[in-house]
Amino acid sequence: MTTPRNASRPAVMTDVARLAGVSHQTVSRVLNGNPQVHPDTRERVMRAVAELNYRPNAMARGLVSRRSRVLGVVSFDTILFGPASTLLGIERAARAAGYGVSIATLERVDRQSVLEAADNLAGQGVDGVIIIAPQMAAAAALHNLPKGMAAVAVEAGQDSGLPSVSVDQIEGARLAVQHLLDLGHKTVWHIAGPNDWLEARDRIEGWRETLTKTGAPVPAAIAGDWSAQSGYAAGVALAGQPEVTAVFAGNDQMALGLLRALHERGLRVPEDISVIGFDDIPESGFLLPPLTTIRQDFDEVGRRSMATLLQLLDNTTPSSASPVAPILVTRASTAPPKR
């Protein structure tokens, strides 16, 4: 048996190699995912890693690979569920890939702020940057990032000039509207998000296209700002229109405000008006009634963002994957209209 190490110090690679009965070069190959290592050898090394609670030295690995193993993320100061969940999905994917994350949070989302954040992250020596850019001002900055920076855009539209990852917002809106039309509603009203948000624009487009293709009337969209308060104000206006039987809210927070306004005016959901939201926030299944909504897979967005960035770092052309598919979650807030 190999000589035991001094338990008072953290394990190093030579300890792992000694316990596994291999060279330290073999340990290095295993930890870096070299496919040429025999499976039995790989298993023996990983058992030694676990037994010794070995933690690779990130700085030393960085010197060998010439990578910092740190990813920069540009986000903005928000409590909105979608952007916050997107950031969390990216963080999870980065950790799974063995990367640390340095986050630049913007107070203002404009071209200059995005460029300054990207410059600051580049100065920290990050390997690459993922930029969450759902607003038009942020997306416009992506054409002027520091030269040579490996960068991926998230929810930035198709004209960002960067490899981009997004949820198919148009398809999500189509699913929502088609669900209500299939229940027998003659048309669907829409409470839209802010006009400078690309996601809001895509959801309007999906809503309008679906109604048009099916020959249903297209009511004027009602402007909202993602908040429950704006959904409440829209609900007050809609409650006085007897022809309204179905409403697609641009996010679940606005749907929450809408439900409150309809309840206060004596209208039942879904008996009088069906309501569907977007995002599937954790509370949506506990509203009264539980909210039918569109779920976005933010973990998948994070995984695809990280995979795309790693392809750029390996000088590989990123694969052009289709947008992440949204999912219709049917609950009790939608039903056929009263006859």
mmCIF file of C-alpha atoms in Angstrom:
data_model
loop_
_atom_site.group_PDB
_atom_site.id
_atom_site.type_symbol
_atom_site.label_atom_id
_atom_site.label_comp_id
_atom_site.label_asym_id
_atom_site.label_seq_id
_atom_site.Cartn_x
_atom_site.Cartn_y
_atom_site.Cartn_z
ATOM 1 C CA MET A 1 0.000 0.000 0.000
ATOM 2 C CA THR A 2 1.146 3.566 -0.641
ATOM 3 C CA THR A 3 2.596 5.730 2.107
ATOM 4 C CA PRO A 4 -0.113 7.796 3.814
ATOM 5 C CA ARG A 5 0.091 11.532 3.346
ATOM 6 C CA ASN A 6 0.254 14.139 6.118
ATOM 7 C CA ALA A 7 -3.433 14.630 6.994
ATOM 8 C CA SER A 8 -2.774 18.138 8.346
ATOM 9 C CA ARG A 9 -2.435 19.621 4.844
ATOM 10 C CA PRO A 10 -4.832 19.610 1.867
ATOM 11 C CA ALA A 11 -4.287 16.861 -0.680
ATOM 12 C CA VAL A 12 -2.294 17.701 -3.795
ATOM 13 C CA MET A 13 -2.144 15.977 -7.164
ATOM 14 C CA THR A 14 0.842 13.811 -6.236
ATOM 15 C CA ASP A 15 -1.190 12.429 -3.294
ATOM 16 C CA VAL A 16 -3.950 11.428 -5.688
ATOM 17 C CA ALA A 17 -1.428 9.867 -8.072
ATOM 18 C CA ARG A 18 0.235 7.903 -5.238
ATOM 19 C CA LEU A 19 -3.064 6.568 -3.903
ATOM 20 C CA ALA A 20 -4.340 5.641 -7.370
ATOM 21 C CA GLY A 21 -1.025 4.092 -8.394
ATOM 22 C CA VAL A 22 -0.614 6.286 -11.486
ATOM 23 C CA SER A 23 1.532 9.210 -12.586
ATOM 24 C CA HIS A 24 0.546 12.785 -11.827
ATOM 25 C CA GLN A 25 0.299 13.324 -15.618
ATOM 26 C CA THR A 26 -2.430 10.659 -15.713
ATOM 27 C CA VAL A 27 -4.285 12.378 -12.880
ATOM 28 C CA SER A 28 -4.081 15.630 -14.840
ATOM 29 C CA ARG A 29 -5.478 13.950 -17.953
ATOM 30 C CA VAL A 30 -8.398 12.529 -15.986
ATOM 31 C CA LEU A 31 -9.263 15.851 -14.347
ATOM 32 C CA ASN A 32 -9.133 17.626 -17.698
ATOM 33 C CA GLY A 33 -11.435 15.105 -19.353
ATOM 34 C CA ASN A 34 -8.894 13.534 -21.715
ATOM 35 C CA PRO A 35 -10.762 10.763 -23.579
ATOM 36 C CA GLN A 36 -7.582 8.691 -24.060
ATOM 37 C CA VAL A 37 -7.524 7.527 -20.421
ATOM 38 C CA HIS A 38 -8.657 3.921 -19.875
ATOM 39 C CA PRO A 39 -12.026 3.750 -18.025
ATOM 40 C CA ASP A 40 -10.583 1.590 -15.221
ATOM 41 C CA THR A 41 -7.778 4.071 -14.671
ATOM 42 C CA ARG A 42 -10.224 6.981 -14.712
ATOM 43 C CA GLU A 43 -12.394 5.255 -12.087
ATOM 44 C CA ARG A 44 -9.374 4.547 -9.872
ATOM 45 C CA VAL A 45 -8.247 8.168 -10.053
ATOM 46 C CA MET A 46 -11.722 9.504 -9.266
ATOM 47 C CA ARG A 47 -11.998 7.177 -6.261
ATOM 48 C CA ALA A 48 -8.704 8.581 -4.970
ATOM 49 C CA VAL A 49 -9.934 12.144 -5.593
ATOM 50 C CA ALA A 50 -13.069 11.432 -3.549
ATOM 51 C CA GLU A 51 -11.203 9.628 -0.750
ATOM 52 C CA LEU A 52 -8.684 12.456 -0.345
ATOM 53 C CA ASN A 53 -11.278 15.203 -0.891
ATOM 54 C CA TYR A 54 -8.877 16.630 -3.462
ATOM 55 C CA ARG A 55 -9.687 20.053 -4.922
ATOM 56 C CA PRO A 56 -7.793 21.014 -8.099
ATOM 57 C CA ASN A 57 -5.827 24.233 -7.857
ATOM 58 C CA ALA A 58 -7.698 26.577 -10.170
ATOM 59 C CA MET A 59 -4.730 28.930 -10.551
ATOM 60 C CA ALA A 60 -2.386 26.117 -11.544
ATOM 61 C CA ARG A 61 -4.911 24.712 -14.007
ATOM 62 C CA GLY A 62 -5.302 28.174 -15.451
ATOM 63 C CA LEU A 63 -1.564 28.506 -16.032
ATOM 64 C CA VAL A 64 -1.565 25.237 -17.959
ATOM 65 C CA SER A 65 -4.701 25.905 -20.000
ATOM 66 C CA ARG A 66 -4.155 29.687 -20.245
ATOM 67 C CA ARG A 67 -7.692 30.154 -18.999
ATOM 68 C CA SER A 68 -8.841 31.836 -15.805
ATOM 69 C CA ARG A 69 -11.806 29.462 -15.460
ATOM 70 C CA VAL A 70 -13.902 32.528 -14.662
ATOM 71 C CA LEU A 71 -16.891 33.589 -16.720
ATOM 72 C CA GLY A 72 -18.234 37.135 -16.838
ATOM 73 C CA VAL A 73 -21.977 37.770 -16.866
ATOM 74 C CA VAL A 74 -23.529 41.146 -17.625
ATOM 75 C CA SER A 75 -26.985 41.447 -16.118
ATOM 76 C CA PHE A 76 -29.069 44.251 -14.673
ATOM 77 C CA ASP A 77 -30.593 45.099 -11.323
ATOM 78 C CA THR A 78 -34.011 43.487 -11.354
ATOM 79 C CA ILE A 79 -36.369 41.371 -9.308
ATOM 80 C CA LEU A 80 -38.271 40.280 -12.419
ATOM 81 C CA PHE A 81 -38.610 36.505 -12.454
ATOM 82 C CA GLY A 82 -37.456 35.903 -16.044
ATOM 83 C CA PRO A 83 -34.117 37.765 -16.029
ATOM 84 C CA ALA A 84 -33.313 36.677 -12.466
ATOM 85 C CA SER A 85 -34.009 33.030 -13.349
ATOM 86 C CA THR A 86 -31.916 33.342 -16.510
ATOM 87 C CA LEU A 87 -28.967 34.538 -14.419
ATOM 88 C CA LEU A 88 -29.444 31.651 -11.978
ATOM 89 C CA GLY A 89 -29.542 29.148 -14.855
ATOM 90 C CA ILE A 90 -26.255 30.521 -16.211
ATOM 91 C CA GLU A 91 -24.611 30.345 -12.783
ATOM 92 C CA ARG A 92 -25.658 26.712 -12.365
ATOM 93 C CA ALA A 93 -24.332 25.780 -15.801
ATOM 94 C CA ALA A 94 -21.044 27.573 -15.150
ATOM 95 C CA ARG A 95 -20.500 25.723 -11.866
ATOM 96 C CA ALA A 96 -21.256 22.414 -13.563
ATOM 97 C CA ALA A 97 -18.585 23.236 -16.149
ATOM 98 C CA GLY A 98 -16.041 24.086 -13.447
ATOM 99 C CA TYR A 99 -16.229 27.854 -13.916
ATOM 100 C CA GLY A 100 -16.491 30.648 -11.413
ATOM 101 C CA VAL A 101 -18.744 33.581 -12.228
ATOM 102 C CA SER A 102 -18.082 37.305 -12.003
ATOM 103 C CA ILE A 103 -21.322 39.278 -12.352
ATOM 104 C CA ALA A 104 -21.575 42.886 -13.499
ATOM 105 C CA THR A 105 -24.980 44.198 -12.478
ATOM 106 C CA LEU A 106 -26.168 47.331 -14.256
ATOM 107 C CA GLU A 107 -28.342 49.971 -12.642
ATOM 108 C CA ARG A 108 -29.135 51.445 -16.058
ATOM 109 C CA VAL A 109 -29.628 49.340 -19.151
ATOM 110 C CA ASP A 110 -28.174 51.399 -21.966
ATOM 111 C CA ARG A 111 -25.478 51.022 -24.592
ATOM 112 C CA GLN A 112 -22.717 52.779 -22.647
ATOM 113 C CA SER A 113 -23.353 50.849 -19.419
ATOM 114 C CA VAL A 114 -23.216 47.496 -21.209
ATOM 115 C CA LEU A 115 -19.948 48.376 -22.963
ATOM 116 C CA GLU A 116 -18.351 49.622 -19.721
ATOM 117 C CA ALA A 117 -19.376 46.426 -17.911
ATOM 118 C CA ALA A 118 -17.901 44.257 -20.674
ATOM 119 C CA ASP A 119 -14.649 46.285 -20.565
ATOM 120 C CA ASN A 120 -14.422 45.898 -16.781
ATOM 121 C CA LEU A 121 -14.925 42.140 -16.995
ATOM 122 C CA ALA A 122 -12.289 41.877 -19.720
ATOM 123 C CA GLY A 123 -9.912 43.734 -17.412
ATOM 124 C CA GLN A 124 -10.525 41.093 -14.738
ATOM 125 C CA GLY A 125 -9.232 38.432 -17.131
ATOM 126 C CA VAL A 126 -12.460 36.470 -17.579
ATOM 127 C CA ASP A 127 -12.341 33.848 -20.320
ATOM 128 C CA GLY A 128 -15.557 35.080 -21.912
ATOM 129 C CA VAL A 129 -18.785 36.915 -21.276
ATOM 130 C CA ILE A 130 -22.481 36.069 -21.368
ATOM 131 C CA ILE A 131 -24.684 39.130 -21.721
ATOM 132 C CA ILE A 132 -28.339 39.048 -20.729
ATOM 133 C CA ALA A 133 -29.754 41.689 -23.065
ATOM 134 C CA PRO A 134 -33.555 41.537 -23.277
ATOM 135 C CA GLN A 135 -33.958 45.277 -23.816
ATOM 136 C CA MET A 136 -33.312 47.041 -27.092
ATOM 137 C CA ALA A 137 -30.761 49.473 -25.639
ATOM 138 C CA ALA A 138 -28.670 46.621 -24.262
ATOM 139 C CA ALA A 139 -28.923 44.578 -27.464
ATOM 140 C CA ALA A 140 -27.697 47.560 -29.493
ATOM 141 C CA ALA A 141 -24.416 47.607 -27.541
ATOM 142 C CA LEU A 142 -23.481 44.074 -28.558
ATOM 143 C CA HIS A 143 -22.109 45.212 -31.916
ATOM 144 C CA ASN A 144 -19.357 47.214 -30.165
ATOM 145 C CA LEU A 145 -17.881 44.832 -27.614
ATOM 146 C CA PRO A 146 -14.083 44.732 -27.034
ATOM 147 C CA LYS A 147 -12.327 43.176 -29.999
ATOM 148 C CA GLY A 148 -11.550 39.492 -29.582
ATOM 149 C CA MET A 149 -13.866 38.974 -26.619
ATOM 150 C CA ALA A 150 -15.645 35.605 -26.597
ATOM 151 C CA ALA A 151 -19.242 36.633 -25.958
ATOM 152 C CA VAL A 152 -22.702 35.075 -26.050
ATOM 153 C CA ALA A 153 -25.965 37.003 -25.935
ATOM 154 C CA VAL A 154 -29.091 35.827 -24.127
ATOM 155 C CA GLU A 155 -32.583 36.980 -25.163
ATOM 156 C CA ALA A 156 -31.040 39.634 -27.424
ATOM 157 C CA GLY A 157 -32.965 38.879 -30.625
ATOM 158 C CA GLN A 158 -31.602 37.667 -33.936
ATOM 159 C CA ASP A 159 -29.736 40.858 -34.900
ATOM 160 C CA SER A 160 -27.280 41.091 -32.001
ATOM 161 C CA GLY A 161 -24.277 40.099 -34.119
ATOM 162 C CA LEU A 162 -23.302 37.475 -31.497
ATOM 163 C CA PRO A 163 -24.073 33.800 -30.985
ATOM 164 C CA SER A 164 -27.398 33.989 -29.178
ATOM 165 C CA VAL A 165 -29.494 31.771 -26.922
ATOM 166 C CA SER A 166 -33.153 32.442 -26.226
ATOM 167 C CA VAL A 167 -36.534 30.958 -25.434
ATOM 168 C CA ASP A 168 -38.941 30.920 -28.382
ATOM 169 C CA GLN A 169 -41.150 33.746 -27.154
ATOM 170 C CA ILE A 170 -43.262 33.812 -30.312
ATOM 171 C CA GLU A 171 -44.032 30.109 -29.925
ATOM 172 C CA GLY A 172 -44.861 30.642 -26.253
ATOM 173 C CA ALA A 173 -47.418 33.304 -27.168
ATOM 174 C CA ARG A 174 -48.807 31.053 -29.891
ATOM 175 C CA LEU A 175 -49.273 28.230 -27.390
ATOM 176 C CA ALA A 176 -51.101 30.554 -25.008
ATOM 177 C CA VAL A 177 -53.449 31.997 -27.619
ATOM 178 C CA GLN A 178 -54.108 28.701 -29.375
ATOM 179 C CA HIS A 179 -54.998 27.091 -26.038
ATOM 180 C CA LEU A 180 -57.696 29.713 -25.487
ATOM 181 C CA LEU A 181 -58.981 29.515 -29.065
ATOM 182 C CA ASP A 182 -59.157 25.723 -28.831
ATOM 183 C CA LEU A 183 -61.361 26.117 -25.749
ATOM 184 C CA GLY A 184 -63.840 28.005 -27.934
ATOM 185 C CA HIS A 185 -63.051 31.663 -27.257
ATOM 186 C CA LYS A 186 -63.684 33.844 -30.317
ATOM 187 C CA THR A 187 -60.630 36.017 -29.642
ATOM 188 C CA VAL A 188 -58.021 36.787 -26.971
ATOM 189 C CA TRP A 189 -57.109 40.151 -25.432
ATOM 190 C CA HIS A 190 -53.448 40.772 -24.569
ATOM 191 C CA ILE A 191 -51.772 42.714 -21.758
ATOM 192 C CA ALA A 192 -48.322 43.400 -23.188
ATOM 193 C CA GLY A 193 -44.975 44.052 -21.535
ATOM 194 C CA PRO A 194 -42.940 47.248 -22.109
ATOM 195 C CA ASN A 195 -42.351 48.084 -25.757
ATOM 196 C CA ASP A 196 -38.563 48.363 -25.349
ATOM 197 C CA TRP A 197 -38.336 44.706 -24.281
ATOM 198 C CA LEU A 198 -37.603 42.263 -27.093
ATOM 199 C CA GLU A 199 -39.491 39.504 -25.284
ATOM 200 C CA ALA A 200 -42.596 41.675 -25.027
ATOM 201 C CA ARG A 201 -42.423 42.439 -28.738
ATOM 202 C CA ASP A 202 -42.074 38.751 -29.617
ATOM 203 C CA ARG A 203 -45.032 37.834 -27.429
ATOM 204 C CA ILE A 204 -47.146 40.511 -29.111
ATOM 205 C CA GLU A 205 -46.076 39.160 -32.490
ATOM 206 C CA GLY A 206 -46.971 35.584 -31.543
ATOM 207 C CA TRP A 207 -50.352 36.691 -30.140
ATOM 208 C CA ARG A 208 -51.237 38.770 -33.193
ATOM 209 C CA GLU A 209 -50.049 36.184 -35.749
ATOM 210 C CA THR A 210 -52.024 33.388 -34.119
ATOM 211 C CA LEU A 211 -55.240 35.389 -34.086
ATOM 212 C CA THR A 212 -54.717 36.514 -37.687
ATOM 213 C CA LYS A 213 -53.965 33.026 -39.004
ATOM 214 C CA THR A 214 -57.126 31.640 -37.426
ATOM 215 C CA GLY A 215 -59.292 34.504 -38.665
ATOM 216 C CA ALA A 216 -60.050 35.752 -35.154
ATOM 217 C CA PRO A 217 -60.497 39.483 -34.448
ATOM 218 C CA VAL A 218 -57.341 41.225 -33.189
ATOM 219 C CA PRO A 219 -58.125 43.619 -30.320
ATOM 220 C CA ALA A 220 -55.752 46.454 -29.485
ATOM 221 C CA ALA A 221 -52.991 45.313 -27.129
ATOM 222 C CA ILE A 222 -53.088 46.855 -23.646
ATOM 223 C CA ALA A 223 -49.790 48.364 -22.502
ATOM 224 C CA GLY A 224 -48.302 47.009 -19.276
ATOM 225 C CA ASP A 225 -44.909 47.203 -17.571
ATOM 226 C CA TRP A 226 -44.532 43.628 -16.196
ATOM 227 C CA SER A 227 -45.882 44.705 -12.783
ATOM 228 C CA ALA A 228 -48.976 43.379 -10.987
ATOM 229 C CA GLN A 229 -50.125 46.986 -10.713
ATOM 230 C CA SER A 230 -50.238 47.377 -14.504
ATOM 231 C CA GLY A 231 -52.104 44.073 -14.775
ATOM 232 C CA TYR A 232 -54.599 45.370 -12.231
ATOM 233 C CA ALA A 233 -55.133 48.577 -14.209
ATOM 234 C CA ALA A 234 -55.678 46.544 -17.381
ATOM 235 C CA GLY A 235 -58.148 44.331 -15.517
ATOM 236 C CA VAL A 236 -60.160 47.354 -14.405
ATOM 237 C CA ALA A 237 -60.468 48.426 -18.044
ATOM 238 C CA LEU A 238 -61.297 44.946 -19.352
ATOM 239 C CA ALA A 239 -63.863 44.173 -16.646
ATOM 240 C CA GLY A 240 -66.232 46.746 -18.131
ATOM 241 C CA GLN A 241 -66.258 45.110 -21.567
ATOM 242 C CA PRO A 242 -68.776 42.235 -21.696
ATOM 243 C CA GLU A 243 -67.299 40.884 -24.947
ATOM 244 C CA VAL A 244 -64.019 39.985 -23.178
ATOM 245 C CA THR A 245 -63.905 36.245 -22.411
ATOM 246 C CA ALA A 246 -60.158 35.448 -22.560
ATOM 247 C CA VAL A 247 -56.991 37.375 -21.673
ATOM 248 C CA PHE A 248 -53.339 36.531 -22.283
ATOM 249 C CA ALA A 249 -51.146 38.421 -19.807
ATOM 250 C CA GLY A 250 -47.536 38.969 -20.910
ATOM 251 C CA ASN A 251 -46.199 37.626 -17.611
ATOM 252 C CA ASP A 252 -47.524 36.039 -14.434
ATOM 253 C CA GLN A 253 -47.141 39.170 -12.326
ATOM 254 C CA MET A 254 -49.503 41.078 -14.622
ATOM 255 C CA ALA A 255 -51.851 38.089 -14.566
ATOM 256 C CA LEU A 256 -51.850 38.303 -10.764
ATOM 257 C CA GLY A 257 -52.991 41.942 -10.876
ATOM 258 C CA LEU A 258 -55.578 41.055 -13.505
ATOM 259 C CA LEU A 259 -57.046 38.306 -11.296
ATOM 260 C CA ARG A 260 -57.400 40.762 -8.406
ATOM 261 C CA ALA A 261 -59.183 43.366 -10.533
ATOM 262 C CA LEU A 262 -61.617 40.841 -11.992
ATOM 263 C CA HIS A 263 -62.392 39.413 -8.547
ATOM 264 C CA GLU A 264 -63.092 42.854 -7.105
ATOM 265 C CA ARG A 265 -65.579 43.520 -9.894
ATOM 266 C CA GLY A 266 -67.470 40.317 -9.337
ATOM 267 C CA LEU A 267 -66.157 38.442 -12.371
ATOM 268 C CA ARG A 268 -65.244 34.790 -11.942
ATOM 269 C CA VAL A 269 -62.149 33.159 -13.445
ATOM 270 C CA PRO A 270 -62.490 31.079 -15.548
ATOM 271 C CA GLU A 271 -66.323 31.011 -15.620
ATOM 272 C CA ASP A 272 -66.619 34.608 -16.877
ATOM 273 C CA ILE A 273 -63.096 35.289 -18.167
ATOM 274 C CA SER A 274 -60.228 32.878 -18.790
ATOM 275 C CA VAL A 275 -56.734 34.101 -17.892
ATOM 276 C CA ILE A 276 -53.344 32.760 -18.999
ATOM 277 C CA GLY A 277 -49.925 34.107 -18.003
ATOM 278 C CA PHE A 278 -46.285 33.611 -19.018
ATOM 279 C CA ASP A 279 -43.208 32.441 -17.019
ATOM 280 C CA ASP A 280 -44.690 29.912 -14.550
ATOM 281 C CA ILE A 281 -43.412 31.668 -11.440
ATOM 282 C CA PRO A 282 -43.251 29.399 -8.355
ATOM 283 C CA GLU A 283 -46.430 30.984 -6.938
ATOM 284 C CA SER A 284 -48.549 30.561 -10.083
ATOM 285 C CA GLY A 285 -49.874 27.154 -9.033
ATOM 286 C CA PHE A 286 -51.081 28.603 -5.701
ATOM 287 C CA LEU A 287 -53.087 31.563 -6.989
ATOM 288 C CA LEU A 288 -56.890 31.502 -6.875
ATOM 289 C CA PRO A 289 -57.557 29.934 -9.244
ATOM 290 C CA PRO A 290 -54.217 28.235 -10.041
ATOM 291 C CA LEU A 291 -52.845 29.990 -13.126
ATOM 292 C CA THR A 292 -52.520 28.451 -16.568
ATOM 293 C CA THR A 293 -49.234 29.778 -17.945
ATOM 294 C CA ILE A 294 -46.245 29.269 -20.250
ATOM 295 C CA ARG A 295 -43.111 27.811 -18.665
ATOM 296 C CA GLN A 296 -39.611 28.823 -19.763
ATOM 297 C CA ASP A 297 -36.718 26.397 -19.185
ATOM 298 C CA PHE A 298 -34.125 28.764 -17.741
ATOM 299 C CA ASP A 299 -31.738 25.945 -16.802
ATOM 300 C CA GLU A 300 -31.644 24.895 -20.458
ATOM 301 C CA VAL A 301 -30.929 28.499 -21.452
ATOM 302 C CA GLY A 302 -28.000 28.453 -19.024
ATOM 303 C CA ARG A 303 -26.676 25.134 -20.339
ATOM 304 C CA ARG A 304 -26.855 26.259 -23.961
ATOM 305 C CA SER A 305 -25.245 29.607 -23.149
ATOM 306 C CA MET A 306 -22.336 27.889 -21.418
ATOM 307 C CA ALA A 307 -21.935 25.293 -24.170
ATOM 308 C CA THR A 308 -21.894 28.036 -26.813
ATOM 309 C CA LEU A 309 -19.274 30.028 -24.910
ATOM 310 C CA LEU A 310 -17.051 26.964 -24.497
ATOM 311 C CA GLN A 311 -17.274 26.333 -28.242
ATOM 312 C CA LEU A 312 -16.071 29.893 -28.859
ATOM 313 C CA LEU A 313 -13.191 29.432 -26.419
ATOM 314 C CA ASP A 314 -12.195 26.255 -28.248
ATOM 315 C CA ASN A 315 -12.259 28.169 -31.563
ATOM 316 C CA THR A 316 -15.157 26.036 -32.719
ATOM 317 C CA THR A 317 -18.032 27.524 -34.659
ATOM 318 C CA PRO A 318 -21.030 27.408 -32.297
ATOM 319 C CA SER A 319 -23.782 25.053 -33.382
ATOM 320 C CA SER A 320 -26.906 26.888 -34.492
ATOM 321 C CA ALA A 321 -29.433 25.336 -32.126
ATOM 322 C CA SER A 322 -33.090 26.219 -32.342
ATOM 323 C CA PRO A 323 -34.553 28.411 -29.571
ATOM 324 C CA VAL A 324 -35.453 26.744 -26.286
ATOM 325 C CA ALA A 325 -39.021 25.458 -26.528
ATOM 326 C CA PRO A 326 -41.593 26.856 -24.069
ATOM 327 C CA ILE A 327 -44.170 24.607 -22.412
ATOM 328 C CA LEU A 328 -47.889 25.159 -21.850
ATOM 329 C CA VAL A 329 -48.842 24.463 -18.211
ATOM 330 C CA THR A 330 -52.603 24.022 -17.965
ATOM 331 C CA ARG A 331 -54.264 24.805 -14.643
ATOM 332 C CA ALA A 332 -57.684 26.027 -13.495
ATOM 333 C CA SER A 333 -57.729 29.630 -14.768
ATOM 334 C CA THR A 334 -58.788 28.715 -18.320
ATOM 335 C CA ALA A 335 -62.007 27.023 -19.496
ATOM 336 C CA PRO A 336 -64.493 27.165 -22.391
ATOM 337 C CA PRO A 337 -66.529 30.385 -22.537
ATOM 338 C CA LYS A 338 -70.120 30.528 -21.288
ATOM 339 C CA ARG A 339 -72.585 29.808 -24.084
#
